[in-house]
Short mmCIF file of C-alpha atoms and ligand atoms in Angstrom, two decimals:
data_model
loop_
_atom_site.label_atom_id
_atom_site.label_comp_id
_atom_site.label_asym_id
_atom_site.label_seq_id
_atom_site.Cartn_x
_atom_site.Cartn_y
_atom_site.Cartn_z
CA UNK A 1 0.00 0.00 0.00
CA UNK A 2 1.74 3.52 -1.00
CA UNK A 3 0.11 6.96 0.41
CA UNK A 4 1.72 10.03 -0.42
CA UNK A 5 1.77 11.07 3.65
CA UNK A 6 1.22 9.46 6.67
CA UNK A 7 1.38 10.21 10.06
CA UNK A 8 2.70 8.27 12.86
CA UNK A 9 0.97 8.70 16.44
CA UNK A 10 -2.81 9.74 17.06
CA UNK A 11 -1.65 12.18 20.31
CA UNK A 12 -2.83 15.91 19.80
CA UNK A 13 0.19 16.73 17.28
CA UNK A 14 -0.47 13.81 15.34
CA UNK A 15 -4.72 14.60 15.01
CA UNK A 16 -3.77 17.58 14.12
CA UNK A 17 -1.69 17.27 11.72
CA UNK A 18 -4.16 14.94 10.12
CA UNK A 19 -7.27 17.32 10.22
CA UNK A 20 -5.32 20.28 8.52
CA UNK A 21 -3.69 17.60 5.84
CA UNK A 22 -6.13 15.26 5.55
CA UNK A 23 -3.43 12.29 5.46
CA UNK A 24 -4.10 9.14 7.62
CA UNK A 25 -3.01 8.62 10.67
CA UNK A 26 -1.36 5.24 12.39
CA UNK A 27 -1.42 5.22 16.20
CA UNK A 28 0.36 1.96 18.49
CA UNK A 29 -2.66 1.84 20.74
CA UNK A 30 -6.24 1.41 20.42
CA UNK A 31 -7.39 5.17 21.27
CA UNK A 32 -6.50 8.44 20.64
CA UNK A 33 -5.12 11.13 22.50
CA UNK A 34 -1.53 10.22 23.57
CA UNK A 35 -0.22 11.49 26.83
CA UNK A 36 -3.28 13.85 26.72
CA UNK A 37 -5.75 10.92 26.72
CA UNK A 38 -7.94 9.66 30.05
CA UNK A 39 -8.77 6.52 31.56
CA UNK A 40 -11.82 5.97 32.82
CA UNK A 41 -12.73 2.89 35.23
CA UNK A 42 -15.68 2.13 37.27
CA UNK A 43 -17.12 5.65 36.69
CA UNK A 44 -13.10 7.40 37.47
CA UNK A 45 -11.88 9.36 34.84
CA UNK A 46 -8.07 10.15 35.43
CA UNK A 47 -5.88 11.98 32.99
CA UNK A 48 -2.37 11.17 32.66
CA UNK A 49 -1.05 13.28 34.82
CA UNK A 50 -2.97 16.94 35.32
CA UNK A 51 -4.11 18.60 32.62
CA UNK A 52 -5.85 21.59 31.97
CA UNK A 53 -6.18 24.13 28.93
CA UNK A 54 -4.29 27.36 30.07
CA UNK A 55 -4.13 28.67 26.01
CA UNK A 56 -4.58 32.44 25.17
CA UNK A 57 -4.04 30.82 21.35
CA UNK A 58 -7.22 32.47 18.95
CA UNK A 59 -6.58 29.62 16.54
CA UNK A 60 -6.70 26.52 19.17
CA UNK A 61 -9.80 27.99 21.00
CA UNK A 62 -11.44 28.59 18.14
CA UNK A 63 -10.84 24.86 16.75
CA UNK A 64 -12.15 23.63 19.68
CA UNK A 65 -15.68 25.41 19.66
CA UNK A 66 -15.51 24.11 16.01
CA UNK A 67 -15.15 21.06 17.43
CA UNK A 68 -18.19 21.31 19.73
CA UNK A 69 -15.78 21.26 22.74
CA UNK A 70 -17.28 22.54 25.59
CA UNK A 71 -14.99 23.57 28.38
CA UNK A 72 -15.48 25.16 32.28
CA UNK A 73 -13.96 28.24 32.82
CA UNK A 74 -11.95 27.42 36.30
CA UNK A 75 -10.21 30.46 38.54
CA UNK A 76 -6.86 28.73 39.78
CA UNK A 77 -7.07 26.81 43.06
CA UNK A 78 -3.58 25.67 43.40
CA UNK A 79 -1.23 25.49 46.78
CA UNK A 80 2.06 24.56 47.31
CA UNK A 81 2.62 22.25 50.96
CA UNK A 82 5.66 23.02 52.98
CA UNK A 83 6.31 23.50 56.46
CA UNK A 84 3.39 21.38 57.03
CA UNK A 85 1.64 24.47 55.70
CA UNK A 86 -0.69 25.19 52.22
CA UNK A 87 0.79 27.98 50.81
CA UNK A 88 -1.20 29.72 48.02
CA UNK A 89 0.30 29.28 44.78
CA UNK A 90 2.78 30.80 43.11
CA UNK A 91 4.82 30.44 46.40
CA UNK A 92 6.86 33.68 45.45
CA UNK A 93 4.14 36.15 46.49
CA UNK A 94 1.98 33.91 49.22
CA UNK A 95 4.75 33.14 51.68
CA UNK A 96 2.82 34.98 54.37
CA UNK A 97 2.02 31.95 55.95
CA UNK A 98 5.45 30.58 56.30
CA UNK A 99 7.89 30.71 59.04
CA UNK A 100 9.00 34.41 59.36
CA UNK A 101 13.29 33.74 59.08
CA UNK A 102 12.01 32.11 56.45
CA UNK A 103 10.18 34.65 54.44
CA UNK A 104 12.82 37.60 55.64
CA UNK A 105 15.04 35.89 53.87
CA UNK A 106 13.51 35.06 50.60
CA UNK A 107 12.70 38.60 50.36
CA UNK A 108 15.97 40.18 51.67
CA UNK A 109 17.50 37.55 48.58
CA UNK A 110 14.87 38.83 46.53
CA UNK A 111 16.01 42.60 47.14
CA UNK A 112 19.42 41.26 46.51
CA UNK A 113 18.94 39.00 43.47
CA UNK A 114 20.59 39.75 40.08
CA UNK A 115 24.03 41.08 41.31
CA UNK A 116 25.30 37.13 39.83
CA UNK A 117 27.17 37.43 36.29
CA UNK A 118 25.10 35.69 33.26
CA UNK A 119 23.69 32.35 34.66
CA UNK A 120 24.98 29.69 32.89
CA UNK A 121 22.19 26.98 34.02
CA UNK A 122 18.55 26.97 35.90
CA UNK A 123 20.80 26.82 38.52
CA UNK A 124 22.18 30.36 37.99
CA UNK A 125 19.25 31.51 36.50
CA UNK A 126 16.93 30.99 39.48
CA UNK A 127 18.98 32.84 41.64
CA UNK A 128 19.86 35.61 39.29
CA UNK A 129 15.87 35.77 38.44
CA UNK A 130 14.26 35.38 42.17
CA UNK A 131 16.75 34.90 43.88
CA UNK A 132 18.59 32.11 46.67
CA UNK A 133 15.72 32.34 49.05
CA UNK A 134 13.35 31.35 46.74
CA UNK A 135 15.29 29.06 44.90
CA UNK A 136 16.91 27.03 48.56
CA UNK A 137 13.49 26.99 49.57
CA UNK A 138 11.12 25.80 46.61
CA UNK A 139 12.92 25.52 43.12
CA UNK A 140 15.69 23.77 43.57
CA UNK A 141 13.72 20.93 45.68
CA UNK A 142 10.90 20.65 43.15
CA UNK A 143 13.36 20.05 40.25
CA UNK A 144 15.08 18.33 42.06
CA UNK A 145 12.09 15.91 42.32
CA UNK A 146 10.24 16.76 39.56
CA UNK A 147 12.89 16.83 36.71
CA UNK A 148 14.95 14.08 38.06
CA UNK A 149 18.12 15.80 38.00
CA UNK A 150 19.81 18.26 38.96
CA UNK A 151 18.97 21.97 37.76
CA UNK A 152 22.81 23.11 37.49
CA UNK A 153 22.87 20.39 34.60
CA UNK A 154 19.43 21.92 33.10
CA UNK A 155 19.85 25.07 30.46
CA UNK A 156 16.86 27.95 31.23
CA UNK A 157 15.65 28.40 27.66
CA UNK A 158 12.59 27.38 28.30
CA UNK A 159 11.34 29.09 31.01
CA UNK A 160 9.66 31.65 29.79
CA UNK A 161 5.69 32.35 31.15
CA UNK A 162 6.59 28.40 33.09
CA UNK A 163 8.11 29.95 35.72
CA UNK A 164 6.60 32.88 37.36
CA UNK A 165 8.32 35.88 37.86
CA UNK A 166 6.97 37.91 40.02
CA UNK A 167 7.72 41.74 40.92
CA UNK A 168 8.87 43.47 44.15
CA UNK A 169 5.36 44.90 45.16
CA UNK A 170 4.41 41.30 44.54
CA UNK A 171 6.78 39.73 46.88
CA UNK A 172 6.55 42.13 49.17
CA UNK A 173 2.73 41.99 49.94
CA UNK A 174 2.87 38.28 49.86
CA UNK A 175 5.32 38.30 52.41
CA UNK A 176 3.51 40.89 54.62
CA UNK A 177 -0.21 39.86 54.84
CA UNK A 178 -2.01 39.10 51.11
CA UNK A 179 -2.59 36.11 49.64
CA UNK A 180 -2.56 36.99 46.39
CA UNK A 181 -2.57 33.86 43.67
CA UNK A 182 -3.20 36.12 40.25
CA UNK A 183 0.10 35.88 38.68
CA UNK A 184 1.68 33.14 36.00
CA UNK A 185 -0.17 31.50 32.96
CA UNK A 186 -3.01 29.58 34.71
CA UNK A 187 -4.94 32.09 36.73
CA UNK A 188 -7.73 30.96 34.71
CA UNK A 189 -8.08 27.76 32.60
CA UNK A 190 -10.27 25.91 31.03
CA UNK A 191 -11.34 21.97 31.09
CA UNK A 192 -13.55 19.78 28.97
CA UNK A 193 -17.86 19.60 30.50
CA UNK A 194 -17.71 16.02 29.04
CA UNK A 195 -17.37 12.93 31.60
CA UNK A 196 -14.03 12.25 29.04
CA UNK A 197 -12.02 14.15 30.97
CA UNK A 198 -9.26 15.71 29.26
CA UNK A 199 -9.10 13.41 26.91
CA UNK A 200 -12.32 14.94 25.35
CA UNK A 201 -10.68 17.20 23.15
CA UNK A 202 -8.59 14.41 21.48
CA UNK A 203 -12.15 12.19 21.03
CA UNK A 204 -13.60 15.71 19.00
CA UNK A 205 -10.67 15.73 16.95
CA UNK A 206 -11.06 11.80 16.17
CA UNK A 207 -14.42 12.53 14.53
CA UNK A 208 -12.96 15.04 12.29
CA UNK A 209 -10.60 12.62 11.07
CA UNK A 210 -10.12 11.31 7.49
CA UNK A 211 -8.65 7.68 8.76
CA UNK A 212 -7.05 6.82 11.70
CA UNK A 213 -5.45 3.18 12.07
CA UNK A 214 -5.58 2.10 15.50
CA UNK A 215 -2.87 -1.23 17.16
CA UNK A 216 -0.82 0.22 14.24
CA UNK A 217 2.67 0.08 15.80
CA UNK A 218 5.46 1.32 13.54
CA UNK A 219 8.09 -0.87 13.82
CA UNK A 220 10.87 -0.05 11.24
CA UNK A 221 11.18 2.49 9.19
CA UNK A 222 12.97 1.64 6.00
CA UNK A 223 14.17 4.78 5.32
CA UNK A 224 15.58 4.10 1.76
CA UNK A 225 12.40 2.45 1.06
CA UNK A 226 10.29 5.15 2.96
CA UNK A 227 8.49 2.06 4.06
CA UNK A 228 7.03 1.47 7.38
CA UNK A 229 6.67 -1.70 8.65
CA UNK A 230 4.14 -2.20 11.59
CA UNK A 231 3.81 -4.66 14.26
CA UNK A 232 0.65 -6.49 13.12
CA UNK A 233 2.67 -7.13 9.38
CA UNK A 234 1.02 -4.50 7.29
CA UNK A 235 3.50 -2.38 5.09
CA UNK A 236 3.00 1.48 3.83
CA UNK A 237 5.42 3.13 1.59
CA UNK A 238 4.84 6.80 1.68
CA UNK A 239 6.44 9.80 -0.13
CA UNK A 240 6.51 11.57 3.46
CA UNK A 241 6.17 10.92 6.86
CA UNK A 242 5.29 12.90 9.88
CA UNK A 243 6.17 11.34 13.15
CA UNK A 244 5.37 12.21 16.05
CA UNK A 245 6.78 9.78 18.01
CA UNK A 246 9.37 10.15 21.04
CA UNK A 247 12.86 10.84 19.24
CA UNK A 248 14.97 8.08 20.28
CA UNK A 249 12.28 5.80 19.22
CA UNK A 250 12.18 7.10 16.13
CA UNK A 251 15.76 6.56 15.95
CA UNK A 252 15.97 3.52 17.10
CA UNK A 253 13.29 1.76 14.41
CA UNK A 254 14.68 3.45 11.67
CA UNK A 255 17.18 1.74 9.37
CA UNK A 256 20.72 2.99 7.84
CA UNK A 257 21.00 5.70 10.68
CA UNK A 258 24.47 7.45 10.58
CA UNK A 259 26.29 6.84 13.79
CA UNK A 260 26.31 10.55 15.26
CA UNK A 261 22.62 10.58 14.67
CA UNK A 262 22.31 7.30 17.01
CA UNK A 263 24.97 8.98 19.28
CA UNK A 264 22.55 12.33 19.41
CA UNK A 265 19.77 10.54 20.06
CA UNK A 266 21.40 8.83 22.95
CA UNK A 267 21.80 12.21 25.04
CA UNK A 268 17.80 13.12 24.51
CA UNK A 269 16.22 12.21 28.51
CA UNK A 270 13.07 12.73 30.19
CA UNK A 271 11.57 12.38 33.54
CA UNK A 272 8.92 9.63 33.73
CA UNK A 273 6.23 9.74 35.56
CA UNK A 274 3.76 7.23 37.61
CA UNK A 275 0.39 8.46 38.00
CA UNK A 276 -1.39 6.75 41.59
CA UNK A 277 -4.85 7.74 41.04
CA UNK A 278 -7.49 6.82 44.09
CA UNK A 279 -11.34 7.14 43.58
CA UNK A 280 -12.69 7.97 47.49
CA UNK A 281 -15.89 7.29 48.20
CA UNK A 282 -17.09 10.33 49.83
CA UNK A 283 -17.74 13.57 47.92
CA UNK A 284 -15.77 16.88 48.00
CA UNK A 285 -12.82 16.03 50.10
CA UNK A 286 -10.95 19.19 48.90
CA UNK A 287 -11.79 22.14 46.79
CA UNK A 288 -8.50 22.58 45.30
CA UNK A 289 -7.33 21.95 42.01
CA UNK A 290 -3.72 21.10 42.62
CA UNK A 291 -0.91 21.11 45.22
CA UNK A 292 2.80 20.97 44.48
CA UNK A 293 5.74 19.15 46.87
CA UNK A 294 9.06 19.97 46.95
CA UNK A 295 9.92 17.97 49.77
CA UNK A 296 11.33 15.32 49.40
CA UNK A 297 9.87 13.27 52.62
CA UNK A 298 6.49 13.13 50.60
CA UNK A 299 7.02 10.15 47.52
CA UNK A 300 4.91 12.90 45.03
CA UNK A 301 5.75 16.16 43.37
CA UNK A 302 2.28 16.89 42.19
CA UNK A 303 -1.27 15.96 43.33
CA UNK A 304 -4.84 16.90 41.89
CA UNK A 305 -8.16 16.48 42.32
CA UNK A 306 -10.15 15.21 39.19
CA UNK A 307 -13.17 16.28 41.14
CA UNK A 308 -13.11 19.77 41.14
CA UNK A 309 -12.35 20.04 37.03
CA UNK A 310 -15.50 18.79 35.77
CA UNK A 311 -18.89 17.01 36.88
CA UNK A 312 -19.21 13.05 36.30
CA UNK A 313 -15.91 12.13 35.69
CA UNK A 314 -16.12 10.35 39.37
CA UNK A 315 -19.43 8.34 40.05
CA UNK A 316 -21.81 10.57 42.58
CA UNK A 317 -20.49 11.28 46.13
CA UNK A 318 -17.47 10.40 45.15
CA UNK A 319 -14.16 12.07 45.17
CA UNK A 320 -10.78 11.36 43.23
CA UNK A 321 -7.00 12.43 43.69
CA UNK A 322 -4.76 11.59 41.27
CA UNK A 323 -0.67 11.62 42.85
CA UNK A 324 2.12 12.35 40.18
CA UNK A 325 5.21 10.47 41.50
CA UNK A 326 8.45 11.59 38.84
CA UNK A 327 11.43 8.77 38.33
CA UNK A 328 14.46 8.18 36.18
CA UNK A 329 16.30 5.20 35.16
CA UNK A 330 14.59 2.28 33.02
CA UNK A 331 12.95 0.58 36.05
CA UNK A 332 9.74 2.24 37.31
CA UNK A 333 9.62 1.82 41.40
CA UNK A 334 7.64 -1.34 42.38
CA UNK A 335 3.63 -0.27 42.04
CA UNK A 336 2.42 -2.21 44.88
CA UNK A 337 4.86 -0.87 47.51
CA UNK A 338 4.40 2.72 45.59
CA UNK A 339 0.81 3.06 46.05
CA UNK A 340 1.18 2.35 49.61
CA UNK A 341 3.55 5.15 50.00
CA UNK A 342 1.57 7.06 48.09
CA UNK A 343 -2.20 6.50 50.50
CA UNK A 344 0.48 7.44 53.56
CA UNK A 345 1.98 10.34 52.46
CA UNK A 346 -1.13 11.37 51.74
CA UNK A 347 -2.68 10.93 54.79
CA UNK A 348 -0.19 12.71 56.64
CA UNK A 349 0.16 15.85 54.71
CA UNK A 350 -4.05 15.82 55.20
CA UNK A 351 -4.79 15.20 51.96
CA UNK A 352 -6.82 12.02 52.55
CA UNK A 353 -8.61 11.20 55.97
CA UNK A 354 -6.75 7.81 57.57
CA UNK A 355 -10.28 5.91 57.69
CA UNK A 356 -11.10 7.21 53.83
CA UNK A 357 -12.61 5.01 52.19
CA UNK A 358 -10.24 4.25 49.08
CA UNK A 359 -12.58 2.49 46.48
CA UNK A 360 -10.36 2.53 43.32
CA UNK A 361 -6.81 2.54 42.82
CA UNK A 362 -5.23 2.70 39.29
CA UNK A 363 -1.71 3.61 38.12
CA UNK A 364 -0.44 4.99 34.64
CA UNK A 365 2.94 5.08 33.62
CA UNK A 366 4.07 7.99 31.48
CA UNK A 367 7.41 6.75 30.69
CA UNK A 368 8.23 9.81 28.45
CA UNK A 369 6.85 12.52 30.50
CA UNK A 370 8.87 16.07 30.01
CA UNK A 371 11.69 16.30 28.01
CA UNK A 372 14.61 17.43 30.42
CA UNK A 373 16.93 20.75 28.69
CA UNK A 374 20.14 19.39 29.43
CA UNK A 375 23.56 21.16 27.73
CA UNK A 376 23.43 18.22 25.07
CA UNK A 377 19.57 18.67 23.87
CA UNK A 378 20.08 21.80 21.25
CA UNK A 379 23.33 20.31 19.41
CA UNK A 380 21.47 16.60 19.65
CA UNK A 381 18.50 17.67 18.20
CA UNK A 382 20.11 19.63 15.26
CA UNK A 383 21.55 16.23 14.45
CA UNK A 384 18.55 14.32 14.15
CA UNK A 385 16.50 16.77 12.45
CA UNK A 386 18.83 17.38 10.17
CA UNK A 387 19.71 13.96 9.09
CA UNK A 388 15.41 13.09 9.45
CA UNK A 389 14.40 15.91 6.91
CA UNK A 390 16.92 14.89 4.66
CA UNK A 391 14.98 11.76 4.42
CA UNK A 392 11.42 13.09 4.44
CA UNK A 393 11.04 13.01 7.58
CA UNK A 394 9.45 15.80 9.34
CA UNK A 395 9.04 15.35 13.63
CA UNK A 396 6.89 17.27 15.05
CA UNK A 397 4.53 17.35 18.52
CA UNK A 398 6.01 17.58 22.03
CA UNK A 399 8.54 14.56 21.38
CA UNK A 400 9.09 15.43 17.99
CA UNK A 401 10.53 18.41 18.47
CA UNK A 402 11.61 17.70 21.90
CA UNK A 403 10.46 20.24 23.55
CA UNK A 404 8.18 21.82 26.93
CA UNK A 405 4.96 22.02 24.89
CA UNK A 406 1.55 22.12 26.37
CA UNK A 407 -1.44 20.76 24.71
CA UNK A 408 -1.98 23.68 22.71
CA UNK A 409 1.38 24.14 21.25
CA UNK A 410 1.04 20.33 20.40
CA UNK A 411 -1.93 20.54 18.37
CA UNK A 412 -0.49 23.98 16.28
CA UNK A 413 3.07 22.01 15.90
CA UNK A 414 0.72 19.32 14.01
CA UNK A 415 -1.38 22.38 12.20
CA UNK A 416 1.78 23.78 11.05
CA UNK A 417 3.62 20.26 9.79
CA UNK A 418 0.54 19.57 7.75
CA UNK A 419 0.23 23.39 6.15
CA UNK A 420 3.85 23.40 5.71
CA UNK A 421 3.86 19.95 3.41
CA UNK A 422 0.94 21.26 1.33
CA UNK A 423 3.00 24.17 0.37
CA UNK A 424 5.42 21.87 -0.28
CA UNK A 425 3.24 19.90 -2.49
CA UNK A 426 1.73 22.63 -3.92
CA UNK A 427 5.42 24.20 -5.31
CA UNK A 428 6.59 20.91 -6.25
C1 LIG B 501 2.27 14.59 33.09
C2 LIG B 501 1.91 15.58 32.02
C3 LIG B 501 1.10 16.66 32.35
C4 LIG B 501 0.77 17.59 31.36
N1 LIG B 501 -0.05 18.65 31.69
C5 LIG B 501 -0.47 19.50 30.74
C6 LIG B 501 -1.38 20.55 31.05
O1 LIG B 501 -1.79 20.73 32.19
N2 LIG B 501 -1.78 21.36 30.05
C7 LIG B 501 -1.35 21.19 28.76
O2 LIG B 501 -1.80 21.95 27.89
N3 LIG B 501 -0.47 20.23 28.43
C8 LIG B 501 -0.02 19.38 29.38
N4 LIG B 501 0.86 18.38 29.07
C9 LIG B 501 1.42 18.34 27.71
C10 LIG B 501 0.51 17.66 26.67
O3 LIG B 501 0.00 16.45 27.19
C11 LIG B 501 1.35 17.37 25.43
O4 LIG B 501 1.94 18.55 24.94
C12 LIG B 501 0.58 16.75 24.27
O5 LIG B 501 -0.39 15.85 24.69
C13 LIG B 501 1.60 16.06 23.36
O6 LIG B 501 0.95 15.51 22.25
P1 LIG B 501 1.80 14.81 21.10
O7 LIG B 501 0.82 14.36 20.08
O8 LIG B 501 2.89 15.70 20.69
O9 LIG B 501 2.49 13.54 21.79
P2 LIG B 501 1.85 12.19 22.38
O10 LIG B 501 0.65 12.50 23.15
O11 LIG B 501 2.94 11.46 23.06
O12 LIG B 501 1.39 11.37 21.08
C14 LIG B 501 2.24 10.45 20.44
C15 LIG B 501 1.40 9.25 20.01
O13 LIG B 501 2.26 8.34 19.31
C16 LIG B 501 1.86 7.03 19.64
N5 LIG B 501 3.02 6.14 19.36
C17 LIG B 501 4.14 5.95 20.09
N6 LIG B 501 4.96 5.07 19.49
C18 LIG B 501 4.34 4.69 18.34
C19 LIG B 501 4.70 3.82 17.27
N7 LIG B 501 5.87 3.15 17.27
N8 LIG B 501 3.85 3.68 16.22
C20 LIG B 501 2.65 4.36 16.20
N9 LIG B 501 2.26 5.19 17.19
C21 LIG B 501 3.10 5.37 18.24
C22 LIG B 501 1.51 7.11 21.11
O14 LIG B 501 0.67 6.03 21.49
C23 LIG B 501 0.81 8.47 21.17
O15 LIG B 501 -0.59 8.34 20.98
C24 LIG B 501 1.25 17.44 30.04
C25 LIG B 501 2.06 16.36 29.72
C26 LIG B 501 2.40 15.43 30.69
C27 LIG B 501 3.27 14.27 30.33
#
């Protein structure tokens, strides 16, 4: 079978790329949606991992009401726990609540920040940007947990509206008496109505596509050929490809790759992740959306509560929490023991009541969760996507082009694949 483009992966980037191309898509599992899909079991719906929609993007929103998407508007309701305390978040301007050396410092750092030469790393940057304080006290212990390693080996390009930056009015208040949580990207976001949970949005985009080909694993790539080989024996020879799949495993099931593009590929890490979701049976055991951890007693970096995002994605009366637990290394930690761990911790940070009623427990590996900016991940990738677009190859989505993209910036990296081949195909 020969098509002139196909696309490999049915997460956001790849649906996308499909609806603006019309070219067919070929996903490994048996739904769509990718990291951005949800689970649902015995009336639970868990993402994997939190998501919400946080875009400002004209184009995305509008694709979505298109797409009959119909989403909550949510104000932010997110804490960070420390010092056995919830401290609104961002943490930067809410530390009123916090020990008081504690916040005298932070801010006297703060006052003092940016007298460092250039920074050099995340490292550098975070206390040139908000200074040691802040970065002792909450950044370096949350990337320490959450990316897995440690931010002095991490670059700071990608930053940008990620990290909030708060100003000195801002600090100051917090510190004094205000809790004050309107700062950074998510103030307000938005969340699918529809019992799919997040994984909503990737459903509307199914309908809307040509053909998808679901338990359609690529499994080589001849790239001389441009032939793809899946695992259930069916062949396609295409003219071009658009992949969306993680980079080294791209890489590694393509044929007659040079040996500094293997060698690139190589250097290219992420964090994984293990999500420990619980379904509770007793309704509204928090209003919050989300709580971060830096420290590093407590087994999780991240928790949320499903419940509070949308109606019906937990069975009536009922209440979920979903635990994001970040790892490196090729062996995940042992699920049994983790989830144990997991029910503790939370009981003693009061997250869950000791005699809770726990009536679901489901885990989710995400074992390429976000793609770590190390000093090797610019000169790796300009390798591979050198070497892949001289074979027709174009990467594109979140592990395509390696990169910190939300859910929006997936689904325009797949809009902008597909509109850049047609013009392609159109000059040709
Ligand atoms: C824990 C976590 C939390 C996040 N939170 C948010 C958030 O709050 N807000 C937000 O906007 N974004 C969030 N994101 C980011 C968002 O999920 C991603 O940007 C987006 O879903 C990436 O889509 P993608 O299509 O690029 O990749 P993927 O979703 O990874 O899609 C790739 C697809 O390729 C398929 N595939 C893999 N190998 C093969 C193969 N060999 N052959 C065929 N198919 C294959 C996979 O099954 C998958 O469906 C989060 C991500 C993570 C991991």
């Amino acid at each position: 079978m020969h098509e002139r483009t196909i696309i490999l992966g049915g997460g956001l980037a790849g649906l996308a790329a499909s609806l603006y191309s019309t070219a067919p898509v070929y996903e490994a599992s048996n739904k769509v949606g990718g990291v951005a899909a949800s689970d649902t079991i015995d009336g639970f719906t868990f993402d994997r991992g939190i998501h919400i929609l946080q875009t400002q993007n004209e184009t995305v929103i509008k694709l979505l009401k298109d797409l009959d998407v119909n989403m909550f508007e949510h104000s932010r309701h997110a804490y960070i726990y420390s010092f056995n305390t919830y401290t609104a978040y961002p943490f930067q301007v809410n530390t009123a609540g916090l020990p008081f050396m504690l916040r005298a410092r932070c801010l006297w750092n703060f006052l003092n920040r940016g007298r460092e030469a250039e920074p050099d790393n995340y490292q550098e940057w975070m206390y040139r940007t908000l200074g040691k304080g802040f970065a002792d006290t909450f950044l370096i212990p949350y990337s320490e947990k959450f990316w897995t390693v440690q931010p002095s080996e991490m670059t700071f390009e990608w930053t940008g509206n990620r990290v909030p930056k708060p100003n000195l009015w801002q600090v100051l208040r917090g510190a004094i008496w205000s809790r004050q949580t309107n700062i950074g990207t998510n103030v307000d976001f938005r969340y699918p109505v529809a019992s799919a949970g997040y994984g909503a949005i990737a459903s509307a985009m199914k309908k809307k596509v040509t053909k998808i080909n679901f338990q359609h694993r690529a499994k080589t790539i001849h790239t001389q050929e441009r032939k793809v080989i899946f695992d259930n024996g069916k062949e396609v020879s295409y003219d071009t490809l658009i992949s969306t799949l993680p980079l080294p495993e791209l890489i590694r099931i393509c044929t007659d790759v040079p040996d500094n593009v293997m060698e690139a590929a190589s250097k290219l890490h992420t964090n994984k992740i293990i999500v420990v979701n619980l379904g509770i049976d007793k309704p509204n055991i928090s209003d919050k959306h989300w709580v971060h951890f830096p420290e590093k007693d407590v087994s999780f970096f991240r928790i949320s509560y499903p419940h509070n995002f949308a109606d019906n994605v937990t069975p009536k009366g009922m209440s979920s929490i979903s635990a994001e637990v970040a790892y490196s290394g090729d062996t995940p930690p042992d699920e049994e023991q983790l989830v144990k761990r997991v029910i503790n911790d939370l009981i003693r940070v009061k997250a869950l009541d000791a005699d809770a009623s726990i009536k679901l427990t489901m885990t989710k590996n995400i074992p390429y969760a976000y793609c770590i900016y190390d000093k090797h991940r610019k000169a790796s990738l300009q390798i591979i996507h050198d070497w892949l677009k001289s074979i027709n190859i174009f990467p594109t989505g979140r592990y395509g082009l390696w990169t910190y993209f939300w859910s929006d910036e997936a689904i325009l990296s797949g809009k902008s694949t597909a509109e850049k081949l047609l013009k392609l195909e159109k000059t040709a």
